[in-house]
mmCIF file of N, CA and C in Angstrom:
data_model
loop_
_atom_site.group_PDB
_atom_site.id
_atom_site.type_symbol
_atom_site.label_atom_id
_atom_site.label_comp_id
_atom_site.label_asym_id
_atom_site.label_seq_id
_atom_site.Cartn_x
_atom_site.Cartn_y
_atom_site.Cartn_z
ATOM 1 N N MET A 1118 1.702 20.610 8.655
ATOM 2 C CA MET A 1118 2.382 19.644 7.801
ATOM 3 C C MET A 1118 1.400 18.549 7.391
ATOM 4 N N SER A 1119 1.431 18.191 6.145
ATOM 5 C CA SER A 1119 0.560 17.152 5.614
ATOM 6 C C SER A 1119 0.929 15.792 6.190
ATOM 7 N N LYS A 1120 -0.085 15.010 6.511
ATOM 8 C CA LYS A 1120 0.146 13.654 7.010
ATOM 9 C C LYS A 1120 -0.375 12.655 5.988
ATOM 10 N N GLU A 1121 0.018 12.866 4.745
ATOM 11 C CA GLU A 1121 -0.462 12.029 3.657
ATOM 12 C C GLU A 1121 0.686 11.286 2.996
ATOM 13 N N PHE A 1122 0.334 10.168 2.354
ATOM 14 C CA PHE A 1122 1.294 9.439 1.536
ATOM 15 C C PHE A 1122 0.556 8.943 0.303
ATOM 16 N N THR A 1123 1.313 8.528 -0.689
ATOM 17 C CA THR A 1123 0.746 8.118 -1.969
ATOM 18 C C THR A 1123 0.850 6.612 -2.129
ATOM 19 N N ILE A 1124 -0.223 6.004 -2.632
ATOM 20 C CA ILE A 1124 -0.223 4.588 -2.974
ATOM 21 C C ILE A 1124 -0.258 4.495 -4.494
ATOM 22 N N LEU A 1125 0.645 3.707 -5.062
ATOM 23 C CA LEU A 1125 0.663 3.435 -6.496
ATOM 24 C C LEU A 1125 0.233 1.988 -6.713
ATOM 25 N N TYR A 1126 -0.716 1.773 -7.587
ATOM 26 C CA TYR A 1126 -1.226 0.432 -7.880
ATOM 27 C C TYR A 1126 -0.768 0.014 -9.271
ATOM 28 N N PHE A 1127 -0.284 -1.211 -9.387
ATOM 29 C CA PHE A 1127 0.184 -1.729 -10.665
ATOM 30 C C PHE A 1127 -0.569 -3.002 -11.032
ATOM 31 N N ALA A 1128 -0.604 -3.285 -12.332
ATOM 32 C CA ALA A 1128 -1.120 -4.535 -12.902
ATOM 33 C C ALA A 1128 -2.504 -4.885 -12.343
ATOM 34 N N SER A 1129 -2.662 -6.098 -11.792
ATOM 35 C CA SER A 1129 -3.988 -6.553 -11.358
ATOM 36 C C SER A 1129 -4.552 -5.714 -10.213
ATOM 37 N N ALA A 1130 -3.704 -5.121 -9.383
ATOM 38 C CA ALA A 1130 -4.199 -4.242 -8.310
ATOM 39 C C ALA A 1130 -4.875 -3.020 -8.927
ATOM 40 N N ARG A 1131 -4.235 -2.431 -9.909
ATOM 41 C CA ARG A 1131 -4.816 -1.274 -10.608
ATOM 42 C C ARG A 1131 -6.117 -1.677 -11.299
ATOM 43 N N ASP A 1132 -6.103 -2.819 -11.962
ATOM 44 C CA ASP A 1132 -7.296 -3.268 -12.688
ATOM 45 C C ASP A 1132 -8.460 -3.569 -11.747
ATOM 46 N N ALA A 1133 -8.179 -4.090 -10.558
ATOM 47 C CA ALA A 1133 -9.233 -4.480 -9.616
ATOM 48 C C ALA A 1133 -10.008 -3.290 -9.086
ATOM 49 N N ILE A 1134 -9.341 -2.134 -8.964
ATOM 50 C CA ILE A 1134 -10.019 -0.977 -8.372
ATOM 51 C C ILE A 1134 -10.141 0.206 -9.327
ATOM 52 N N ASN A 1135 -9.614 0.043 -10.534
ATOM 53 C CA ASN A 1135 -9.745 1.048 -11.591
ATOM 54 C C ASN A 1135 -9.109 2.396 -11.266
ATOM 55 N N ILE A 1136 -8.059 2.378 -10.446
ATOM 56 C CA ILE A 1136 -7.270 3.586 -10.234
ATOM 57 C C ILE A 1136 -5.796 3.192 -10.190
ATOM 58 N N SER A 1137 -4.935 4.100 -10.579
ATOM 59 C CA SER A 1137 -3.499 3.795 -10.578
ATOM 60 C C SER A 1137 -2.786 4.382 -9.366
ATOM 61 N N SER A 1138 -3.442 5.327 -8.679
ATOM 62 C CA SER A 1138 -2.831 5.891 -7.477
ATOM 63 C C SER A 1138 -3.901 6.584 -6.641
ATOM 64 N N GLU A 1139 -3.572 6.777 -5.379
ATOM 65 C CA GLU A 1139 -4.433 7.552 -4.501
ATOM 66 C C GLU A 1139 -3.594 8.088 -3.354
ATOM 67 N N ILE A 1140 -4.103 9.134 -2.741
ATOM 68 C CA ILE A 1140 -3.438 9.731 -1.581
ATOM 69 C C ILE A 1140 -4.235 9.330 -0.349
ATOM 70 N N ILE A 1141 -3.521 8.857 0.659
ATOM 71 C CA ILE A 1141 -4.149 8.398 1.902
ATOM 72 C C ILE A 1141 -3.601 9.233 3.051
ATOM 73 N N SER A 1142 -4.470 9.596 3.962
ATOM 74 C CA SER A 1142 -4.064 10.352 5.147
ATOM 75 C C SER A 1142 -3.786 9.403 6.303
ATOM 76 N N ILE A 1143 -2.722 9.691 7.021
ATOM 77 C CA ILE A 1143 -2.407 8.961 8.240
ATOM 78 C C ILE A 1143 -3.333 9.502 9.332
ATOM 79 N N PRO A 1144 -3.931 8.623 10.127
ATOM 80 C CA PRO A 1144 -4.821 9.109 11.196
ATOM 81 C C PRO A 1144 -4.149 10.187 12.044
ATOM 82 N N SER A 1145 -4.920 11.152 12.459
ATOM 83 C CA SER A 1145 -4.362 12.302 13.169
ATOM 84 C C SER A 1145 -3.697 11.927 14.486
ATOM 85 N N THR A 1146 -4.030 10.760 15.024
ATOM 86 C CA THR A 1146 -3.439 10.335 16.290
ATOM 87 C C THR A 1146 -2.073 9.675 16.108
ATOM 88 N N SER A 1147 -1.626 9.511 14.856
ATOM 89 C CA SER A 1147 -0.369 8.815 14.584
ATOM 90 C C SER A 1147 0.568 9.676 13.747
ATOM 91 N N SER A 1148 1.849 9.364 13.823
ATOM 92 C CA SER A 1148 2.819 10.030 12.958
ATOM 93 C C SER A 1148 3.261 9.109 11.828
ATOM 94 N N SER A 1149 2.857 7.833 11.907
ATOM 95 C CA SER A 1149 3.177 6.866 10.862
ATOM 96 C C SER A 1149 2.165 5.729 10.941
ATOM 97 N N LEU A 1150 2.268 4.808 9.989
ATOM 98 C CA LEU A 1150 1.329 3.701 9.889
ATOM 99 C C LEU A 1150 2.128 2.453 9.558
ATOM 100 N N SER A 1151 1.895 1.361 10.277
ATOM 101 C CA SER A 1151 2.635 0.132 9.957
ATOM 102 C C SER A 1151 2.156 -0.403 8.614
ATOM 103 N N LEU A 1152 3.009 -1.174 7.966
ATOM 104 C CA LEU A 1152 2.649 -1.758 6.680
ATOM 105 C C LEU A 1152 1.452 -2.695 6.848
ATOM 106 N N GLN A 1153 1.379 -3.408 7.978
ATOM 107 C CA GLN A 1153 0.232 -4.283 8.239
ATOM 108 C C GLN A 1153 -1.051 -3.463 8.386
ATOM 109 N N ASP A 1154 -0.972 -2.338 9.091
ATOM 110 C CA ASP A 1154 -2.154 -1.479 9.233
ATOM 111 C C ASP A 1154 -2.570 -0.904 7.884
ATOM 112 N N LEU A 1155 -1.592 -0.562 7.066
ATOM 113 C CA LEU A 1155 -1.894 -0.050 5.735
ATOM 114 C C LEU A 1155 -2.599 -1.121 4.908
ATOM 115 N N THR A 1156 -2.094 -2.344 4.957
ATOM 116 C CA THR A 1156 -2.712 -3.438 4.208
ATOM 117 C C THR A 1156 -4.165 -3.620 4.647
ATOM 118 N N ASN A 1157 -4.408 -3.599 5.946
ATOM 119 C CA ASN A 1157 -5.781 -3.739 6.450
ATOM 120 C C ASN A 1157 -6.654 -2.575 6.005
ATOM 121 N N LEU A 1158 -6.110 -1.369 6.048
ATOM 122 C CA LEU A 1158 -6.846 -0.190 5.610
ATOM 123 C C LEU A 1158 -7.244 -0.327 4.138
ATOM 124 N N LEU A 1159 -6.291 -0.781 3.303
ATOM 125 C CA LEU A 1159 -6.577 -0.915 1.873
ATOM 126 C C LEU A 1159 -7.596 -2.015 1.606
ATOM 127 N N LYS A 1160 -7.527 -3.113 2.360
ATOM 128 C CA LYS A 1160 -8.515 -4.192 2.202
ATOM 129 C C LYS A 1160 -9.911 -3.696 2.548
ATOM 130 N N ASN A 1161 -10.016 -2.870 3.598
ATOM 131 C CA ASN A 1161 -11.318 -2.324 3.981
ATOM 132 C C ASN A 1161 -11.813 -1.287 2.980
ATOM 133 N N ARG A 1162 -10.893 -0.538 2.432
ATOM 134 C CA ARG A 1162 -11.242 0.530 1.494
ATOM 135 C C ARG A 1162 -11.619 -0.018 0.118
ATOM 136 N N HIS A 1163 -10.933 -1.095 -0.294
ATOM 137 C CA HIS A 1163 -11.132 -1.686 -1.626
ATOM 138 C C HIS A 1163 -11.256 -3.199 -1.462
ATOM 139 N N GLU A 1164 -12.464 -3.696 -1.304
ATOM 140 C CA GLU A 1164 -12.630 -5.115 -1.017
ATOM 141 C C GLU A 1164 -12.071 -6.018 -2.119
ATOM 142 N N ASN A 1165 -11.967 -5.537 -3.341
ATOM 143 C CA ASN A 1165 -11.418 -6.342 -4.441
ATOM 144 C C ASN A 1165 -9.912 -6.572 -4.308
ATOM 145 N N LEU A 1166 -9.256 -5.871 -3.395
ATOM 146 C CA LEU A 1166 -7.798 -5.979 -3.271
ATOM 147 C C LEU A 1166 -7.326 -7.099 -2.343
ATOM 148 N N GLY A 1167 -8.221 -7.663 -1.544
ATOM 149 C CA GLY A 1167 -7.824 -8.614 -0.514
ATOM 150 C C GLY A 1167 -6.828 -9.666 -0.955
ATOM 151 N N LYS A 1168 -7.217 -10.516 -1.889
ATOM 152 C CA LYS A 1168 -6.342 -11.602 -2.363
ATOM 153 C C LYS A 1168 -5.110 -11.062 -3.076
ATOM 154 N N ILE A 1169 -5.287 -9.998 -3.804
ATOM 155 C CA ILE A 1169 -4.160 -9.419 -4.554
ATOM 156 C C ILE A 1169 -3.077 -8.950 -3.589
ATOM 157 N N LEU A 1170 -3.470 -8.271 -2.512
ATOM 158 C CA LEU A 1170 -2.482 -7.764 -1.548
ATOM 159 C C LEU A 1170 -1.716 -8.893 -0.879
ATOM 160 N N GLU A 1171 -2.374 -10.030 -0.656
ATOM 161 C CA GLU A 1171 -1.713 -11.169 -0.009
ATOM 162 C C GLU A 1171 -0.513 -11.667 -0.817
ATOM 163 N N ASN A 1172 -0.593 -11.542 -2.136
ATOM 164 C CA ASN A 1172 0.456 -12.068 -3.006
ATOM 165 C C ASN A 1172 1.354 -10.995 -3.614
ATOM 166 N N SER A 1173 1.117 -9.752 -3.257
ATOM 167 C CA SER A 1173 1.861 -8.647 -3.863
ATOM 168 C C SER A 1173 3.160 -8.352 -3.130
ATOM 169 N N MET A 1174 4.057 -7.694 -3.852
ATOM 170 C CA MET A 1174 5.256 -7.126 -3.250
ATOM 171 C C MET A 1174 4.959 -5.660 -2.972
ATOM 172 N N PHE A 1175 5.677 -5.099 -2.006
ATOM 173 C CA PHE A 1175 5.510 -3.703 -1.650
ATOM 174 C C PHE A 1175 6.853 -2.988 -1.776
ATOM 175 N N ALA A 1176 6.811 -1.747 -2.214
ATOM 176 C CA ALA A 1176 8.001 -0.900 -2.236
ATOM 177 C C ALA A 1176 7.638 0.432 -1.596
ATOM 178 N N ILE A 1177 8.537 0.920 -0.762
ATOM 179 C CA ILE A 1177 8.362 2.243 -0.169
ATOM 180 C C ILE A 1177 9.496 3.114 -0.672
ATOM 181 N N ASN A 1178 9.134 4.205 -1.329
ATOM 182 C CA ASN A 1178 10.119 5.126 -1.913
ATOM 183 C C ASN A 1178 11.106 4.374 -2.799
ATOM 184 N N MET A 1179 10.546 3.500 -3.636
ATOM 185 C CA MET A 1179 11.285 2.741 -4.662
ATOM 186 C C MET A 1179 12.246 1.696 -4.084
ATOM 187 N N GLN A 1180 12.053 1.298 -2.834
ATOM 188 C CA GLN A 1180 12.852 0.238 -2.213
ATOM 189 C C GLN A 1180 11.901 -0.885 -1.796
ATOM 190 N N TYR A 1181 12.166 -2.089 -2.305
ATOM 191 C CA TYR A 1181 11.328 -3.216 -1.907
ATOM 192 C C TYR A 1181 11.434 -3.443 -0.405
ATOM 193 N N VAL A 1182 10.304 -3.805 0.208
ATOM 194 C CA VAL A 1182 10.272 -4.069 1.646
ATOM 195 C C VAL A 1182 9.592 -5.411 1.890
ATOM 196 N N ASP A 1183 9.909 -6.012 3.017
ATOM 197 C CA ASP A 1183 9.290 -7.260 3.436
ATOM 198 C C ASP A 1183 7.956 -6.926 4.080
ATOM 199 N N LYS A 1184 6.869 -7.284 3.419
ATOM 200 C CA LYS A 1184 5.543 -6.901 3.926
ATOM 201 C C LYS A 1184 5.203 -7.561 5.255
ATOM 202 N N ASP A 1185 5.943 -8.580 5.648
ATOM 203 C CA ASP A 1185 5.691 -9.252 6.926
ATOM 204 C C ASP A 1185 6.523 -8.677 8.071
ATOM 205 N N ASP A 1186 7.378 -7.705 7.761
ATOM 206 C CA ASP A 1186 8.226 -7.086 8.783
ATOM 207 C C ASP A 1186 7.404 -6.042 9.534
ATOM 208 N N GLU A 1187 7.076 -6.350 10.786
ATOM 209 C CA GLU A 1187 6.210 -5.469 11.571
ATOM 210 C C GLU A 1187 6.865 -4.142 11.939
ATOM 211 N N SER A 1188 8.170 -4.004 11.721
ATOM 212 C CA SER A 1188 8.842 -2.758 12.071
ATOM 213 C C SER A 1188 8.773 -1.718 10.946
ATOM 214 N N ILE A 1189 8.320 -2.118 9.772
ATOM 215 C CA ILE A 1189 8.264 -1.184 8.645
ATOM 216 C C ILE A 1189 7.086 -0.243 8.816
ATOM 217 N N MET A 1190 7.385 1.043 8.730
ATOM 218 C CA MET A 1190 6.368 2.072 8.921
ATOM 219 C C MET A 1190 6.275 2.959 7.678
ATOM 220 N N VAL A 1191 5.068 3.375 7.360
ATOM 221 C CA VAL A 1191 4.819 4.325 6.285
ATOM 222 C C VAL A 1191 4.659 5.690 6.934
ATOM 223 N N LYS A 1192 5.435 6.665 6.428
ATOM 224 C CA LYS A 1192 5.432 8.004 7.017
ATOM 225 C C LYS A 1192 4.884 9.022 6.023
ATOM 226 N N PRO A 1193 4.483 10.180 6.518
ATOM 227 C CA PRO A 1193 3.999 11.223 5.606
ATOM 228 C C PRO A 1193 5.022 11.495 4.508
ATOM 229 N N GLY A 1194 4.522 11.650 3.292
ATOM 230 C CA GLY A 1194 5.385 11.931 2.152
ATOM 231 C C GLY A 1194 5.895 10.689 1.450
ATOM 232 N N ASP A 1195 5.736 9.510 2.059
ATOM 233 C CA ASP A 1195 6.204 8.274 1.429
ATOM 234 C C ASP A 1195 5.366 7.942 0.203
ATOM 235 N N GLU A 1196 5.973 7.174 -0.684
ATOM 236 C CA GLU A 1196 5.280 6.629 -1.858
ATOM 237 C C GLU A 1196 5.342 5.119 -1.737
ATOM 238 N N VAL A 1197 4.176 4.491 -1.668
ATOM 239 C CA VAL A 1197 4.083 3.045 -1.496
ATOM 240 C C VAL A 1197 3.559 2.439 -2.793
ATOM 241 N N ALA A 1198 4.310 1.507 -3.343
ATOM 242 C CA ALA A 1198 3.889 0.824 -4.574
ATOM 243 C C ALA A 1198 3.405 -0.575 -4.229
ATOM 244 N N ILE A 1199 2.262 -0.948 -4.803
ATOM 245 C CA ILE A 1199 1.706 -2.285 -4.665
ATOM 246 C C ILE A 1199 1.980 -2.994 -5.988
ATOM 247 N N ILE A 1200 2.798 -4.053 -5.939
ATOM 248 C CA ILE A 1200 3.250 -4.713 -7.156
ATOM 249 C C ILE A 1200 2.835 -6.181 -7.112
ATOM 250 N N PRO A 1201 1.709 -6.507 -7.773
ATOM 251 C CA PRO A 1201 1.238 -7.891 -7.793
ATOM 252 C C PRO A 1201 2.153 -8.770 -8.649
ATOM 253 N N PRO A 1202 2.046 -10.086 -8.454
ATOM 254 C CA PRO A 1202 2.817 -10.987 -9.305
ATOM 255 C C PRO A 1202 2.385 -10.795 -10.758
ATOM 256 N N VAL A 1203 3.325 -10.932 -11.659
ATOM 257 C CA VAL A 1203 3.040 -10.770 -13.077
ATOM 258 C C VAL A 1203 3.326 -12.109 -13.753
ATOM 259 N N SER A 1204 2.340 -12.606 -14.496
ATOM 260 C CA SER A 1204 2.572 -13.850 -15.228
ATOM 261 C C SER A 1204 3.023 -13.500 -16.639
ATOM 262 N N GLY A 1205 3.969 -14.249 -17.127
ATOM 263 C CA GLY A 1205 4.482 -14.003 -18.475
ATOM 264 C C GLY A 1205 4.036 -15.097 -19.414
ATOM 265 N N GLY A 1206 4.247 -14.813 -20.653
ATOM 266 C CA GLY A 1206 3.829 -15.843 -21.605
ATOM 267 C C GLY A 1206 4.654 -15.818 -22.836
#
């Protein structure tokens, strides 16, 4: 069984790293990954995302989640959206 999930990047997150999505593997020693661990993984993987992730909203499988909730876990097959603040004009 695949232990992968998809990350979708929107707006400034997409622009900062020049990709709109990527597939990430959960470490083989785990069956899931906390949202905090995912955030740290993404910051290490894409240094341009650091500040953007701090201010972004997150959605897992099209449901907004509280990024500060330590009980939220990303599981294989999940789709995680990174949604930065959008300024209007």
